[in-house]
């Protein structure tokens, strides 16, 4: 049910919202007002400096009706999945305060908040430990008319709950924009493993927002396999004492890809641990951006925070912007950050060749080894195998690697 | 097997090797001894085909072919092996998986079928035992987190796997205690044979007590100044390089 009239993203904002509970109408009105006032980001917006959003902002899109990600796996026991639209109709009070990021959203997330029609609510109640991964995917359509979708997912995990979520976002034909938001709420001592794959991402703006109570654990592995324009933001708010998050990512870019990964970890409570390891292989004329921020609030003593971004630059025409940074207001903390951009190690290459490995094959081995360690952290074996295969299939001479692994 | 004639090599425009002549027959073990900076490692790297070493004069024939024309992997496929002085660590590339790739590339070059996984593992177990390399280390990333001794044993294990015709061992003894040295030497001696030649490069005579060479050369300032039998090594140990150098002056 594609709407016939095409509009630019901002022009598609209604002036009033009259469906759903009052709090949602208020939230949407607020988001729309902020967007009208501030507009969508430009190159002058610091956090969007390297993201070429202009083409998106000025383009016309038609609205595709289907914003709901598809549930791929049979639902494991101990999990409920409901449609957001249905819950907003029948039990809106259950969602009150859960779709607002704990503060007014900005930019593309605000646009999603104003315009999403439906979505998924995945709930794992207190004490429920779900081992089988929950798999969802959102695939942009392959139509010739430029279209936009606003996928929306809410994950809630109660005290001591455990879950693994595997998300796949796949781009359709050129000109299809997916502007998605995933909100995660982890109760005390809850554990979530989150695997996210961006395949042929097309035009994608994605936002993951995690709020963590005491002793909860959030581990995320994102694998981005190219993208005409991909911008992925993940924010973790460590709100309860002893919470931990680990954000890992691997990105492979080639051709004219533009891939942006932004992280923000806020240590708001003491004794929390956060780690970030992102690795990229950047080829062709592509551009990759890593922008990672760790903020340690004044009361967040005994914080441990580490951040690392390493990049392999495989062509002279590719570009990498990397900017890991820390803002620390507490005094009793252990923090580290670092970034590297480099070529393949010539000593390693020579070692492999001197043993008889042909040069192309040796290059492939070293390239693959650079990102494999990220995928190795995925504990669910079938998923890990799938991600390995996805990486291998994109590395030159990957076929030969497949034969010997 | 190997014939080096009047070899001159520069690194960054600086002459390092200044006219090396050396001939090694199949079945022989030659030792090259020399002080630091004499050009020992340069010779090893030139033979293995490392970039950054410019041959300005001379030739190297290996089994009658021009070795210097070959890519490093072709040299390996033709049977040349370099045991590195400082084996590089390669996190993320497993020892066994890269060796399988290397061995099968070499077999392909020779027109042989690749080894399947089972035969390869059998061979690996046998060769690892030769240098007492724990099975677990063969599966880890190449040299990653290995001790100095483990790295050197890994080099000899790889040599045993690849069964080269010409092995160039660059300071295989450096960083080894006496027990590790014996293990490595036993591994090397196990690979001596009538079809295989070895060039053992070392700073100290100690290694040559365990790997007894047929011929000993003394390399000083880019030139071979003395050639003799194993007793020359003993003389060097007693008298030092400066004595041998001055004795070699006409």
mmCIF file with all atom_site columns, C-alpha atoms in Angstrom, chain A residues 345-361 364-366 368-370 372 401 403-405, chain B residues 45 48-50 71-73 76 81-82 84 88-93 97-98 101-102 105-106 142-143 155 158 162:
data_model
loop_
_atom_site.group_PDB
_atom_site.id
_atom_site.type_symbol
_atom_site.label_atom_id
_atom_site.label_alt_id
_atom_site.label_comp_id
_atom_site.label_asym_id
_atom_site.label_entity_id
_atom_site.label_seq_id
_atom_site.pdbx_PDB_ins_code
_atom_site.Cartn_x
_atom_site.Cartn_y
_atom_site.Cartn_z
_atom_site.occupancy
_atom_site.B_iso_or_equiv
_atom_site.pdbx_formal_charge
_atom_site.auth_seq_id
_atom_site.auth_comp_id
_atom_site.auth_asym_id
_atom_site.auth_atom_id
_atom_site.pdbx_PDB_model_num
ATOM 1  C CA . UNK A 1 345 ? 51.573 -5.874  7.740  1.00 0.00 ? 345 UNK A CA 1
ATOM 2  C CA . UNK A 1 346 ? 54.341 -6.528  5.217  1.00 0.00 ? 346 UNK A CA 1
ATOM 3  C CA . UNK A 1 347 ? 56.304 -8.748  7.614  1.00 0.00 ? 347 UNK A CA 1
ATOM 4  C CA . UNK A 1 348 ? 53.299 -10.998 8.060  1.00 0.00 ? 348 UNK A CA 1
ATOM 5  C CA . UNK A 1 349 ? 52.697 -11.054 4.325  1.00 0.00 ? 349 UNK A CA 1
ATOM 6  C CA . UNK A 1 350 ? 56.295 -12.028 3.621  1.00 0.00 ? 350 UNK A CA 1
ATOM 7  C CA . UNK A 1 351 ? 56.238 -14.732 6.269  1.00 0.00 ? 351 UNK A CA 1
ATOM 8  C CA . UNK A 1 352 ? 53.215 -16.406 4.669  1.00 0.00 ? 352 UNK A CA 1
ATOM 9  C CA . UNK A 1 353 ? 54.633 -16.100 1.152  1.00 0.00 ? 353 UNK A CA 1
ATOM 10 C CA . UNK A 1 354 ? 58.043 -17.403 2.199  1.00 0.00 ? 354 UNK A CA 1
ATOM 11 C CA . UNK A 1 355 ? 56.273 -20.546 3.363  1.00 0.00 ? 355 UNK A CA 1
ATOM 12 C CA . UNK A 1 356 ? 54.672 -20.996 -0.040 1.00 0.00 ? 356 UNK A CA 1
ATOM 13 C CA . UNK A 1 357 ? 51.288 -19.289 0.301  1.00 0.00 ? 357 UNK A CA 1
ATOM 14 C CA . UNK A 1 358 ? 50.555 -17.393 -2.943 1.00 0.00 ? 358 UNK A CA 1
ATOM 15 C CA . UNK A 1 359 ? 50.380 -13.622 -2.497 1.00 0.00 ? 359 UNK A CA 1
ATOM 16 C CA . UNK A 1 360 ? 46.644 -13.187 -3.202 1.00 0.00 ? 360 UNK A CA 1
ATOM 17 C CA . UNK A 1 361 ? 45.787 -15.967 -0.819 1.00 0.00 ? 361 UNK A CA 1
ATOM 18 C CA . UNK A 1 364 ? 43.010 -12.733 1.878  1.00 0.00 ? 364 UNK A CA 1
ATOM 19 C CA . UNK A 1 365 ? 44.115 -14.631 4.987  1.00 0.00 ? 365 UNK A CA 1
ATOM 20 C CA . UNK A 1 366 ? 45.443 -11.509 6.661  1.00 0.00 ? 366 UNK A CA 1
ATOM 21 C CA . UNK A 1 368 ? 40.016 -12.043 7.042  1.00 0.00 ? 368 UNK A CA 1
ATOM 22 C CA . UNK A 1 369 ? 42.051 -12.501 10.228 1.00 0.00 ? 369 UNK A CA 1
ATOM 23 C CA . UNK A 1 370 ? 41.684 -8.778  10.883 1.00 0.00 ? 370 UNK A CA 1
ATOM 24 C CA . UNK A 1 372 ? 37.435 -12.592 12.332 1.00 0.00 ? 372 UNK A CA 1
ATOM 25 C CA . UNK A 1 401 ? 40.020 -19.330 2.708  1.00 0.00 ? 401 UNK A CA 1
ATOM 26 C CA . UNK A 1 403 ? 38.679 -24.421 1.690  1.00 0.00 ? 403 UNK A CA 1
ATOM 27 C CA . UNK A 1 404 ? 41.249 -24.388 4.436  1.00 0.00 ? 404 UNK A CA 1
ATOM 28 C CA . UNK A 1 405 ? 39.167 -23.289 7.412  1.00 0.00 ? 405 UNK A CA 1
ATOM 29 C CA . UNK B 2 45  ? 66.398 -12.535 3.174  1.00 0.00 ? 45  UNK B CA 1
ATOM 30 C CA . UNK B 2 48  ? 64.031 -16.003 0.424  1.00 0.00 ? 48  UNK B CA 1
ATOM 31 C CA . UNK B 2 49  ? 62.998 -13.033 -1.740 1.00 0.00 ? 49  UNK B CA 1
ATOM 32 C CA . UNK B 2 50  ? 62.116 -10.313 0.722  1.00 0.00 ? 50  UNK B CA 1
ATOM 33 C CA . UNK B 2 71  ? 58.505 -14.659 -6.208 1.00 0.00 ? 71  UNK B CA 1
ATOM 34 C CA . UNK B 2 72  ? 58.938 -15.724 -2.568 1.00 0.00 ? 72  UNK B CA 1
ATOM 35 C CA . UNK B 2 73  ? 56.130 -18.288 -2.834 1.00 0.00 ? 73  UNK B CA 1
ATOM 36 C CA . UNK B 2 76  ? 59.144 -21.985 -1.390 1.00 0.00 ? 76  UNK B CA 1
ATOM 37 C CA . UNK B 2 81  ? 62.855 -22.595 3.175  1.00 0.00 ? 81  UNK B CA 1
ATOM 38 C CA . UNK B 2 82  ? 63.838 -19.711 5.435  1.00 0.00 ? 82  UNK B CA 1
ATOM 39 C CA . UNK B 2 84  ? 63.358 -16.719 10.522 1.00 0.00 ? 84  UNK B CA 1
ATOM 40 C CA . UNK B 2 88  ? 56.425 -12.848 13.150 1.00 0.00 ? 88  UNK B CA 1
ATOM 41 C CA . UNK B 2 89  ? 53.187 -13.360 15.082 1.00 0.00 ? 89  UNK B CA 1
ATOM 42 C CA . UNK B 2 90  ? 50.022 -13.413 13.002 1.00 0.00 ? 90  UNK B CA 1
ATOM 43 C CA . UNK B 2 91  ? 46.971 -13.166 15.252 1.00 0.00 ? 91  UNK B CA 1
ATOM 44 C CA . UNK B 2 92  ? 43.883 -14.665 13.676 1.00 0.00 ? 92  UNK B CA 1
ATOM 45 C CA . UNK B 2 93  ? 45.697 -16.985 11.264 1.00 0.00 ? 93  UNK B CA 1
ATOM 46 C CA . UNK B 2 97  ? 45.504 -23.726 8.618  1.00 0.00 ? 97  UNK B CA 1
ATOM 47 C CA . UNK B 2 98  ? 48.100 -21.539 7.003  1.00 0.00 ? 98  UNK B CA 1
ATOM 48 C CA . UNK B 2 101 ? 47.479 -23.754 2.554  1.00 0.00 ? 101 UNK B CA 1
ATOM 49 C CA . UNK B 2 102 ? 51.253 -23.519 2.108  1.00 0.00 ? 102 UNK B CA 1
ATOM 50 C CA . UNK B 2 105 ? 50.163 -24.775 -2.753 1.00 0.00 ? 105 UNK B CA 1
ATOM 51 C CA . UNK B 2 106 ? 53.616 -26.367 -2.883 1.00 0.00 ? 106 UNK B CA 1
ATOM 52 C CA . UNK B 2 142 ? 50.906 -18.297 14.115 1.00 0.00 ? 142 UNK B CA 1
ATOM 53 C CA . UNK B 2 143 ? 53.518 -17.522 16.798 1.00 0.00 ? 143 UNK B CA 1
ATOM 54 C CA . UNK B 2 155 ? 60.005 -22.833 12.579 1.00 0.00 ? 155 UNK B CA 1
ATOM 55 C CA . UNK B 2 158 ? 57.155 -25.998 9.651  1.00 0.00 ? 158 UNK B CA 1
ATOM 56 C CA . UNK B 2 162 ? 57.339 -28.602 4.065  1.00 0.00 ? 162 UNK B CA 1
#
